[in-house]
CSV table of C-alpha atoms and ligand atoms in Angstrom, one decimal:
chain,number,residue,atom,x,y,z
F,1085,UNK,CA,106.2,72.6,56.6
F,1086,UNK,CA,102.7,71.9,55.3
F,1087,UNK,CA,102.3,68.9,53.0
F,1088,UNK,CA,99.7,67.4,50.7
F,1089,UNK,CA,98.8,63.9,52.1
F,1090,UNK,CA,96.8,61.3,50.4
F,1091,UNK,CA,94.6,58.9,52.5
F,1092,UNK,CA,93.6,55.6,50.9
F,1093,UNK,CA,90.2,54.9,52.3
F,1094,UNK,CA,88.8,51.4,52.8
F,1095,UNK,CA,85.2,50.3,52.7
F,1096,UNK,CA,83.5,47.0,53.3
F,1097,UNK,CA,80.0,46.2,52.2
F,1098,UNK,CA,79.2,49.8,51.5
F,1099,UNK,CA,80.5,51.3,54.8
F,1100,UNK,CA,83.8,52.9,55.5
F,1101,UNK,CA,86.1,51.0,57.9
F,1102,UNK,CA,86.9,53.0,61.0
F,1103,UNK,CA,90.6,52.8,60.3
F,1104,UNK,CA,90.0,55.2,57.4
F,1105,UNK,CA,89.0,57.9,59.9
F,1106,UNK,CA,92.1,57.1,62.0
F,1107,UNK,CA,94.3,57.3,58.8
F,1108,UNK,CA,92.7,60.8,58.1
F,1109,UNK,CA,93.7,61.8,61.7
F,1110,UNK,CA,97.3,60.6,61.1
F,1111,UNK,CA,97.3,62.4,57.7
F,1112,UNK,CA,96.3,65.7,59.4
F,1113,UNK,CA,99.3,65.4,61.7
F,1114,UNK,CA,101.6,64.7,58.8
F,1115,UNK,CA,100.1,67.4,56.6
F,1116,UNK,CA,100.7,70.1,59.2
F,1117,UNK,CA,97.9,72.3,57.9
F,1118,UNK,CA,98.3,71.2,54.3
F,1119,UNK,CA,95.8,69.3,52.2
F,1120,UNK,CA,94.4,65.9,53.2
F,1121,UNK,CA,93.1,64.3,50.0
F,1122,UNK,CA,91.0,61.1,50.4
F,1123,UNK,CA,90.9,58.5,47.7
F,1124,UNK,CA,88.3,55.7,47.7
F,1125,UNK,CA,88.0,52.7,45.4
F,1126,UNK,CA,85.2,50.2,45.6
F,1127,UNK,CA,81.4,49.9,45.4
F,1128,UNK,CA,78.5,51.3,47.2
F,1129,UNK,CA,77.4,54.9,47.7
F,1130,UNK,CA,80.8,56.5,47.0
F,1131,UNK,CA,79.5,60.0,47.2
F,1132,UNK,CA,78.1,59.4,50.8
F,1133,UNK,CA,81.3,57.6,51.9
F,1134,UNK,CA,83.5,60.4,50.4
F,1135,UNK,CA,81.3,62.9,52.4
F,1136,UNK,CA,82.0,61.0,55.6
F,1137,UNK,CA,85.7,61.2,54.9
F,1138,UNK,CA,85.3,65.0,54.7
F,1139,UNK,CA,83.3,65.1,57.9
F,1140,UNK,CA,86.2,63.3,59.6
F,1141,UNK,CA,88.9,65.8,58.4
F,1142,UNK,CA,89.7,65.2,54.7
F,1143,UNK,CA,90.0,68.4,52.7
F,1144,UNK,CA,88.6,66.8,49.6
F,1145,UNK,CA,87.9,63.3,48.3
F,1146,UNK,CA,88.4,61.5,44.9
F,1147,UNK,CA,86.2,58.5,44.3
F,1148,UNK,CA,87.1,55.8,41.8
F,1149,UNK,CA,84.2,53.7,40.7
F,1150,UNK,CA,84.8,51.1,38.0
F,1151,UNK,CA,83.5,47.6,37.3
F,1152,UNK,CA,87.0,46.3,38.0
F,1153,UNK,CA,87.2,48.0,41.4
F,1154,UNK,CA,84.0,46.4,42.9
F,1155,UNK,CA,86.1,43.9,44.8
F,1156,UNK,CA,89.7,44.3,45.9
F,1157,UNK,CA,92.4,43.0,43.6
F,1158,UNK,CA,96.0,44.0,44.0
F,1159,UNK,CA,96.3,44.8,40.3
F,1160,UNK,CA,93.1,46.8,40.0
F,1161,UNK,CA,93.4,49.0,43.1
F,1162,UNK,CA,97.1,49.7,42.6
F,1163,UNK,CA,96.6,50.8,39.0
F,1164,UNK,CA,93.7,53.0,40.0
F,1165,UNK,CA,95.4,54.6,43.0
F,1166,UNK,CA,98.6,55.1,41.1
F,1167,UNK,CA,96.8,57.2,38.6
F,1168,UNK,CA,95.6,59.5,41.4
F,1169,UNK,CA,99.1,59.6,42.9
F,1170,UNK,CA,100.5,60.7,39.5
F,1171,UNK,CA,97.9,63.5,39.2
F,1172,UNK,CA,98.2,64.7,42.8
F,1173,UNK,CA,101.9,64.2,43.5
F,1174,UNK,CA,101.3,63.9,47.2
F,1175,UNK,CA,104.2,64.4,49.7
F,1176,UNK,CA,102.6,61.9,52.1
F,1177,UNK,CA,100.4,58.7,51.8
F,1178,UNK,CA,98.6,57.0,54.6
F,1179,UNK,CA,96.5,53.8,54.8
F,1180,UNK,CA,95.3,51.4,57.4
F,1181,UNK,CA,97.5,48.4,58.3
F,1182,UNK,CA,94.7,46.0,57.3
F,1183,UNK,CA,94.9,42.9,55.0
F,1184,UNK,CA,94.3,45.2,52.0
F,1185,UNK,CA,96.7,47.9,53.3
F,1186,UNK,CA,99.4,45.2,53.8
F,1187,UNK,CA,99.0,44.0,50.3
F,1188,UNK,CA,98.6,47.3,48.4
F,1189,UNK,CA,101.0,49.7,50.0
F,1190,UNK,CA,104.3,47.8,49.4
F,1191,UNK,CA,103.3,47.6,45.7
F,1192,UNK,CA,102.6,51.3,45.5
F,1193,UNK,CA,105.8,52.2,47.5
F,1194,UNK,CA,108.0,50.1,45.2
F,1195,UNK,CA,106.4,51.8,42.1
F,1196,UNK,CA,107.1,55.2,43.7
F,1197,UNK,CA,110.6,54.0,44.7
F,1198,UNK,CA,109.8,55.3,48.2
F,1199,UNK,CA,110.2,53.9,51.7
F,1200,UNK,CA,107.2,52.6,53.7
F,1201,UNK,CA,106.8,52.7,57.5
F,1202,UNK,CA,104.4,49.9,58.2
F,1203,UNK,CA,102.1,49.3,61.2
F,1204,UNK,CA,102.6,52.6,62.9
F,1205,UNK,CA,101.0,52.9,66.3
F,1206,UNK,CA,101.7,56.6,66.9
F,1207,UNK,CA,102.4,59.6,64.7
F,1208,UNK,CA,103.9,62.7,66.2
F,1209,UNK,CA,105.0,66.0,64.8
F,1210,UNK,CA,108.3,67.1,66.4
F,1211,UNK,CA,109.1,70.4,64.9
F,1212,UNK,CA,109.6,69.8,61.2
F,1213,UNK,CA,110.0,66.0,61.8
F,1214,UNK,CA,107.2,63.4,61.6
F,1215,UNK,CA,108.1,60.6,64.0
F,1216,UNK,CA,106.4,57.2,63.7
F,1217,UNK,CA,106.4,54.6,66.4
F,1218,UNK,CA,106.1,51.0,65.3
F,1219,UNK,CA,106.5,47.6,66.9
F,1220,UNK,CA,109.5,45.3,66.3
F,1221,UNK,CA,110.4,41.8,67.3
F,1222,UNK,CA,106.8,40.7,67.3
F,1223,UNK,CA,105.7,43.6,69.6
F,1224,UNK,CA,108.4,43.0,72.2
F,1225,UNK,CA,109.9,46.5,71.5
F,1226,UNK,CA,109.0,49.7,69.7
F,1227,UNK,CA,111.2,51.8,67.5
F,1228,UNK,CA,110.8,55.4,66.3
F,1229,UNK,CA,111.2,56.1,62.6
F,1230,UNK,CA,111.1,59.1,60.4
F,1231,UNK,CA,111.3,59.5,56.6
F,1232,UNK,CA,113.9,62.1,55.7
F,1233,UNK,CA,113.6,61.9,51.9
F,1234,UNK,CA,110.8,61.4,49.4
F,1235,UNK,CA,107.2,60.6,50.1
F,1236,UNK,CA,106.2,60.0,53.7
F,1237,UNK,CA,104.4,56.7,53.2
F,1238,UNK,CA,102.9,54.8,56.2
F,1239,UNK,CA,100.3,52.3,57.2
F,1240,UNK,CA,98.7,52.7,60.7
F,1241,UNK,CA,97.6,50.0,63.0
F,1242,UNK,CA,93.8,50.0,63.6
F,1243,UNK,CA,92.6,51.3,67.0
F,1244,UNK,CA,95.7,53.2,67.9
F,1245,UNK,CA,95.4,56.7,66.5
F,1246,UNK,CA,92.2,58.4,67.6
F,1247,UNK,CA,90.0,59.6,64.7
F,1248,UNK,CA,89.0,63.2,64.7
F,1249,UNK,CA,85.5,64.1,65.9
F,1250,UNK,CA,82.9,63.9,63.1
F,1251,UNK,CA,81.9,67.4,62.1
F,1252,UNK,CA,79.1,67.9,59.6
F,1253,UNK,CA,80.1,71.6,59.2
F,1254,UNK,CA,83.3,70.6,57.5
F,1255,UNK,CA,83.1,71.2,53.8
F,1256,UNK,CA,85.1,69.6,51.0
F,1257,UNK,CA,84.6,68.5,47.4
F,1258,UNK,CA,83.8,64.9,46.7
F,1259,UNK,CA,84.6,64.2,43.0
F,1260,UNK,CA,84.5,61.1,40.9
F,1261,UNK,CA,87.4,60.3,38.6
F,1262,UNK,CA,87.6,57.8,35.7
F,1263,UNK,CA,90.4,55.3,35.8
F,1264,UNK,CA,91.9,53.2,33.1
F,1265,UNK,CA,92.4,49.6,34.3
F,1266,UNK,CA,94.1,47.0,32.1
F,1267,UNK,CA,95.3,43.4,32.3
F,1268,UNK,CA,93.9,42.4,35.6
F,1269,UNK,CA,95.5,39.1,36.3
F,1270,UNK,CA,93.2,38.1,39.2
F,1271,UNK,CA,89.5,37.5,38.7
F,1272,UNK,CA,87.3,37.3,41.9
F,1273,UNK,CA,84.5,34.9,41.0
F,1274,UNK,CA,82.8,34.7,44.4
F,1275,UNK,CA,83.4,35.8,48.0
F,1276,UNK,CA,82.5,33.2,50.6
F,1277,UNK,CA,82.3,34.8,54.1
F,1278,UNK,CA,83.1,32.4,56.9
F,1279,UNK,CA,81.1,34.5,59.3
F,1280,UNK,CA,78.8,37.3,58.6
F,1281,UNK,CA,78.3,38.2,62.3
F,1282,UNK,CA,80.3,40.1,64.7
F,1283,UNK,CA,82.7,43.0,64.6
F,1284,UNK,CA,85.9,42.9,62.7
F,1285,UNK,CA,88.6,41.6,65.1
F,1286,UNK,CA,91.2,44.1,64.2
F,1287,UNK,CA,88.8,47.0,64.8
F,1288,UNK,CA,87.0,45.5,67.8
F,1289,UNK,CA,87.0,47.6,71.1
F,1290,UNK,CA,86.3,44.5,73.2
F,1291,UNK,CA,87.6,41.0,72.5
F,1292,UNK,CA,86.9,37.9,74.6
F,1293,UNK,CA,89.4,35.3,73.5
F,1294,UNK,CA,89.4,31.6,74.2
F,1295,UNK,CA,92.3,29.2,74.3
F,1296,UNK,CA,92.7,25.4,74.5
F,1297,UNK,CA,91.2,25.8,78.0
F,1298,UNK,CA,87.7,26.2,76.5
F,1299,UNK,CA,88.1,22.4,75.6
F,1300,UNK,CA,85.5,22.3,72.8
F,1301,UNK,CA,83.6,24.4,70.3
F,1302,UNK,CA,80.6,24.4,72.8
F,1303,UNK,CA,83.1,25.8,75.4
F,1304,UNK,CA,83.1,29.0,73.4
F,1305,UNK,CA,79.4,29.6,74.2
F,1306,UNK,CA,80.0,31.4,77.6
F,1307,UNK,CA,82.7,33.5,75.9
F,1308,UNK,CA,80.2,34.5,73.1
F,1309,UNK,CA,77.7,35.5,75.8
F,1310,UNK,CA,80.3,37.6,77.6
F,1311,UNK,CA,81.3,39.3,74.3
F,1312,UNK,CA,77.6,40.0,73.6
F,1313,UNK,CA,76.9,41.7,76.9
F,1314,UNK,CA,80.1,43.8,76.5
F,1315,UNK,CA,79.3,44.7,72.8
F,1316,UNK,CA,82.5,42.9,71.7
F,1317,UNK,CA,83.5,39.9,69.6
F,1318,UNK,CA,85.2,36.6,70.1
F,1319,UNK,CA,88.8,35.7,69.3
F,1320,UNK,CA,91.0,32.7,69.9
F,1321,UNK,CA,94.5,31.4,70.4
F,1322,UNK,CA,96.1,29.2,67.9
F,1323,UNK,CA,95.8,26.4,70.4
F,1324,UNK,CA,92.0,26.6,70.2
F,1325,UNK,CA,92.1,26.9,66.4
F,1326,UNK,CA,94.5,23.9,66.0
F,1327,UNK,CA,92.2,21.8,68.3
F,1328,UNK,CA,89.3,22.5,66.0
F,1329,UNK,CA,87.3,24.5,68.6
F,1330,UNK,CA,86.9,27.5,66.2
F,1331,UNK,CA,87.8,28.8,62.8
F,1332,UNK,CA,91.3,30.1,62.0
F,1333,UNK,CA,89.8,33.5,61.1
F,1334,UNK,CA,89.6,34.1,64.9
F,1335,UNK,CA,93.3,33.4,65.5
F,1336,UNK,CA,95.1,36.2,67.3
F,1337,UNK,CA,98.9,36.3,67.4
F,1338,UNK,CA,102.1,36.3,65.4
F,1339,UNK,CA,100.6,34.3,62.6
F,1340,UNK,CA,97.0,35.5,63.2
F,1341,UNK,CA,95.5,38.9,63.6
F,1342,UNK,CA,97.1,41.7,65.5
F,1343,UNK,CA,94.6,43.4,67.7
F,1344,UNK,CA,94.6,46.5,70.0
F,1345,UNK,CA,91.1,46.6,71.7
F,1346,UNK,CA,90.3,48.7,74.7
F,1347,UNK,CA,89.6,45.5,76.6
F,1348,UNK,CA,91.0,42.0,76.0
F,1349,UNK,CA,89.7,39.1,78.1
F,1350,UNK,CA,91.9,36.0,77.7
F,1351,UNK,CA,90.1,32.8,78.8
F,1352,UNK,CA,92.1,29.6,79.2
F,1353,UNK,CA,95.0,31.0,77.2
F,1354,UNK,CA,98.5,30.2,78.6
F,1355,UNK,CA,100.2,33.3,77.1
F,1356,UNK,CA,102.7,31.9,74.6
F,1357,UNK,CA,105.0,34.5,73.1
F,1358,UNK,CA,103.4,34.0,69.7
F,1359,UNK,CA,100.0,34.8,71.2
F,1360,UNK,CA,101.2,37.9,73.1
F,1361,UNK,CA,102.6,39.2,69.8
F,1362,UNK,CA,99.1,39.7,68.6
F,1363,UNK,CA,97.4,41.2,71.7
F,1364,UNK,CA,99.9,42.5,74.3
F,1365,UNK,CA,99.3,46.2,73.2
F,1366,UNK,CA,95.6,45.9,74.2
F,1367,UNK,CA,94.7,48.8,76.5
F,1368,UNK,CA,93.4,46.7,79.4
F,1369,UNK,CA,94.1,42.9,79.6
F,1370,UNK,CA,92.1,40.6,81.8
F,1371,UNK,CA,93.3,37.0,82.1
F,1372,UNK,CA,91.2,34.1,83.4
F,1373,UNK,CA,93.3,30.9,83.9
F,1374,UNK,CA,93.2,28.2,86.5
F,1375,UNK,CA,97.1,28.0,86.6
F,1376,UNK,CA,98.4,30.9,88.7
F,1377,UNK,CA,101.8,30.5,87.0
F,1378,UNK,CA,100.4,31.0,83.5
F,1379,UNK,CA,102.5,33.5,81.5
F,1380,UNK,CA,99.4,35.4,80.5
F,1381,UNK,CA,99.3,36.9,84.0
F,1382,UNK,CA,102.7,38.6,83.2
F,1383,UNK,CA,101.0,40.9,80.7
F,1384,UNK,CA,97.5,41.1,82.4
F,1385,UNK,CA,96.3,44.2,84.1
F,1386,UNK,CA,93.8,42.1,86.0
F,1387,UNK,CA,94.1,38.4,86.7
F,1388,UNK,CA,91.5,35.9,87.9
F,1389,UNK,CA,92.8,32.5,88.9
F,1390,UNK,CA,89.9,30.1,88.5
F,1391,UNK,CA,88.0,27.9,86.2
F,1392,UNK,CA,86.7,29.9,83.2
F,1393,UNK,CA,83.5,27.9,83.2
F,1394,UNK,CA,82.7,29.3,86.7
F,1395,UNK,CA,84.1,32.8,86.2
F,1396,UNK,CA,82.8,33.7,82.8
F,1397,UNK,CA,79.0,33.0,83.5
F,1398,UNK,CA,79.3,35.0,86.8
F,1399,UNK,CA,80.8,37.9,84.9
F,1400,UNK,CA,78.0,37.7,82.4
F,1401,UNK,CA,75.4,37.8,85.2
F,1402,UNK,CA,77.1,40.7,87.0
F,1403,UNK,CA,77.4,42.8,83.8
F,1404,UNK,CA,73.7,42.1,82.9
F,1405,UNK,CA,72.7,43.6,86.2
F,1406,UNK,CA,74.8,46.8,85.8
T,328,FAD,P1,97.8,26.1,76.0
T,328,FAD,O1,99.2,26.6,75.9
T,328,FAD,O2,97.5,24.7,76.0
T,328,FAD,O3,97.1,26.8,77.2
T,328,FAD,C1,95.8,26.5,77.7
T,328,FAD,C2,95.6,27.2,79.0
T,328,FAD,O4,94.3,27.1,79.5
T,328,FAD,C3,96.6,26.8,80.2
T,328,FAD,O5,97.3,27.9,80.7
T,328,FAD,C4,95.6,26.2,81.2
T,328,FAD,O6,96.1,26.4,82.5
T,328,FAD,C5,94.4,26.9,80.9
T,328,FAD,N1,93.1,26.2,81.3
T,328,FAD,C6,92.8,24.9,81.0
T,328,FAD,N2,91.5,24.7,81.5
T,328,FAD,C7,91.1,25.8,82.0
T,328,FAD,C8,89.9,26.2,82.6
T,328,FAD,N3,88.8,25.4,82.8
T,328,FAD,N4,89.7,27.5,83.1
T,328,FAD,C9,90.8,28.4,83.0
T,328,FAD,N5,91.9,28.1,82.4
T,328,FAD,C10,92.1,26.8,81.9
T,328,FAD,N6,99.6,30.9,69.1
T,328,FAD,C11,98.7,31.9,69.0
T,328,FAD,O7,97.8,32.0,69.9
T,328,FAD,N7,98.7,32.7,67.9
T,328,FAD,C12,99.6,32.7,66.9
T,328,FAD,O8,99.5,33.5,66.0
T,328,FAD,C13,100.6,31.7,67.0
T,328,FAD,N8,101.6,31.6,66.1
T,328,FAD,C14,102.5,30.7,66.2
T,328,FAD,C15,103.6,30.7,65.2
T,328,FAD,C16,104.6,29.8,65.4
T,328,FAD,C17,105.7,29.8,64.4
T,328,FAD,C18,104.6,28.8,66.4
T,328,FAD,C19,105.7,27.8,66.6
T,328,FAD,C20,103.6,28.8,67.4
T,328,FAD,C21,102.5,29.8,67.2
T,328,FAD,N9,101.5,29.8,68.2
T,328,FAD,C22,100.6,30.8,68.1
T,328,FAD,C23,101.3,28.7,69.1
T,328,FAD,C24,101.7,29.1,70.6
T,328,FAD,O9,103.1,28.7,70.7
T,328,FAD,C25,101.0,28.3,71.6
T,328,FAD,O10,101.1,26.9,71.3
T,328,FAD,C26,99.5,28.6,71.6
T,328,FAD,O11,99.3,30.0,71.7
T,328,FAD,C27,98.9,27.9,72.9
T,328,FAD,O12,97.5,28.2,72.9
T,328,FAD,P2,96.7,28.2,74.2
T,328,FAD,O13,97.3,29.2,75.2
T,328,FAD,O14,95.3,28.2,73.9
T,328,FAD,O15,96.9,26.7,74.8
């Protein structure tokens, strides 16, 4: 049965995040030929970003521009989006399982008194049912879930559900809507970015991650070179972060970021269960470790037993010559 599905888009520094397009693809599966309505809060060229959402499969897009929505606050965004939900009465809502998605969606779901399927890695239509797959027990197993009553509300894990192909021939209205926002309890005074470079870890296609085996912050340099030649970004284990070799914003794992790149290269990482929780669903895993018994080899598709300081520079040279 066709449904109206709302997609909450996300932008950063004036550009849509890729997970927005993946959420539109998921919404198209849920809607089963019904309407896919994009909603976008924030700053930047809202009209152009709304148009991009249309080119990726949204039927129409509502943009919400307001002084209070220039930077994310839980209060501001939830009030604004809730007003659109009240207008549109969608039967489904989808958003990326990002830091903002994780904060915003439970708040909206509780206001709607609806359930929420979080961190879905797959969305499949099985007859009249929409079946979501999501990880449990820190990624050690997967469960299948469906919502049988009320709004089908879900967040999707970045890099798992392929976006639809961009098509400039798709037409759809992009309209701006006023919103009434009151009593914001959080005031963002300034945003200090730890690193302005590199790709967002949760959306990266290639990650070269370093562990305690890199031995120092300088030890990350060959990993950065490998990430550069592969067009990827650098991540880390908590071991490396705890040792002060890199910033905690790079931490991957149970208490860090969950990533699903096409290629994950683990260098000097032992493969503790808490690290695997954040990366074991990567499409191809390569492990470089001098201990042949390291647990990381149990999840690796390709393993290189050796010293990372010998192996990584050789890989960089080989790739440069390709
Ligand atoms: P180690 O376990 O010390 O492994 C270093 C590896 O490097 C070894 O296998 C060694 O053989 C190899 N090595 C050394 N030198 C070289 C070399 N020259 N060349 C090649 N290989 C070399 N960890 C996370 O990563 N993410 C999390 O989110 C996380 N959350 C946690 C939450 C909790 C509640 C707890 C208790 C722990 C958590 N941890 C997490 C920590 C986790 O248990 C491990 O301690 C950590 O992952 C180990 O990091 P590591 O593999 O870099 O270091």
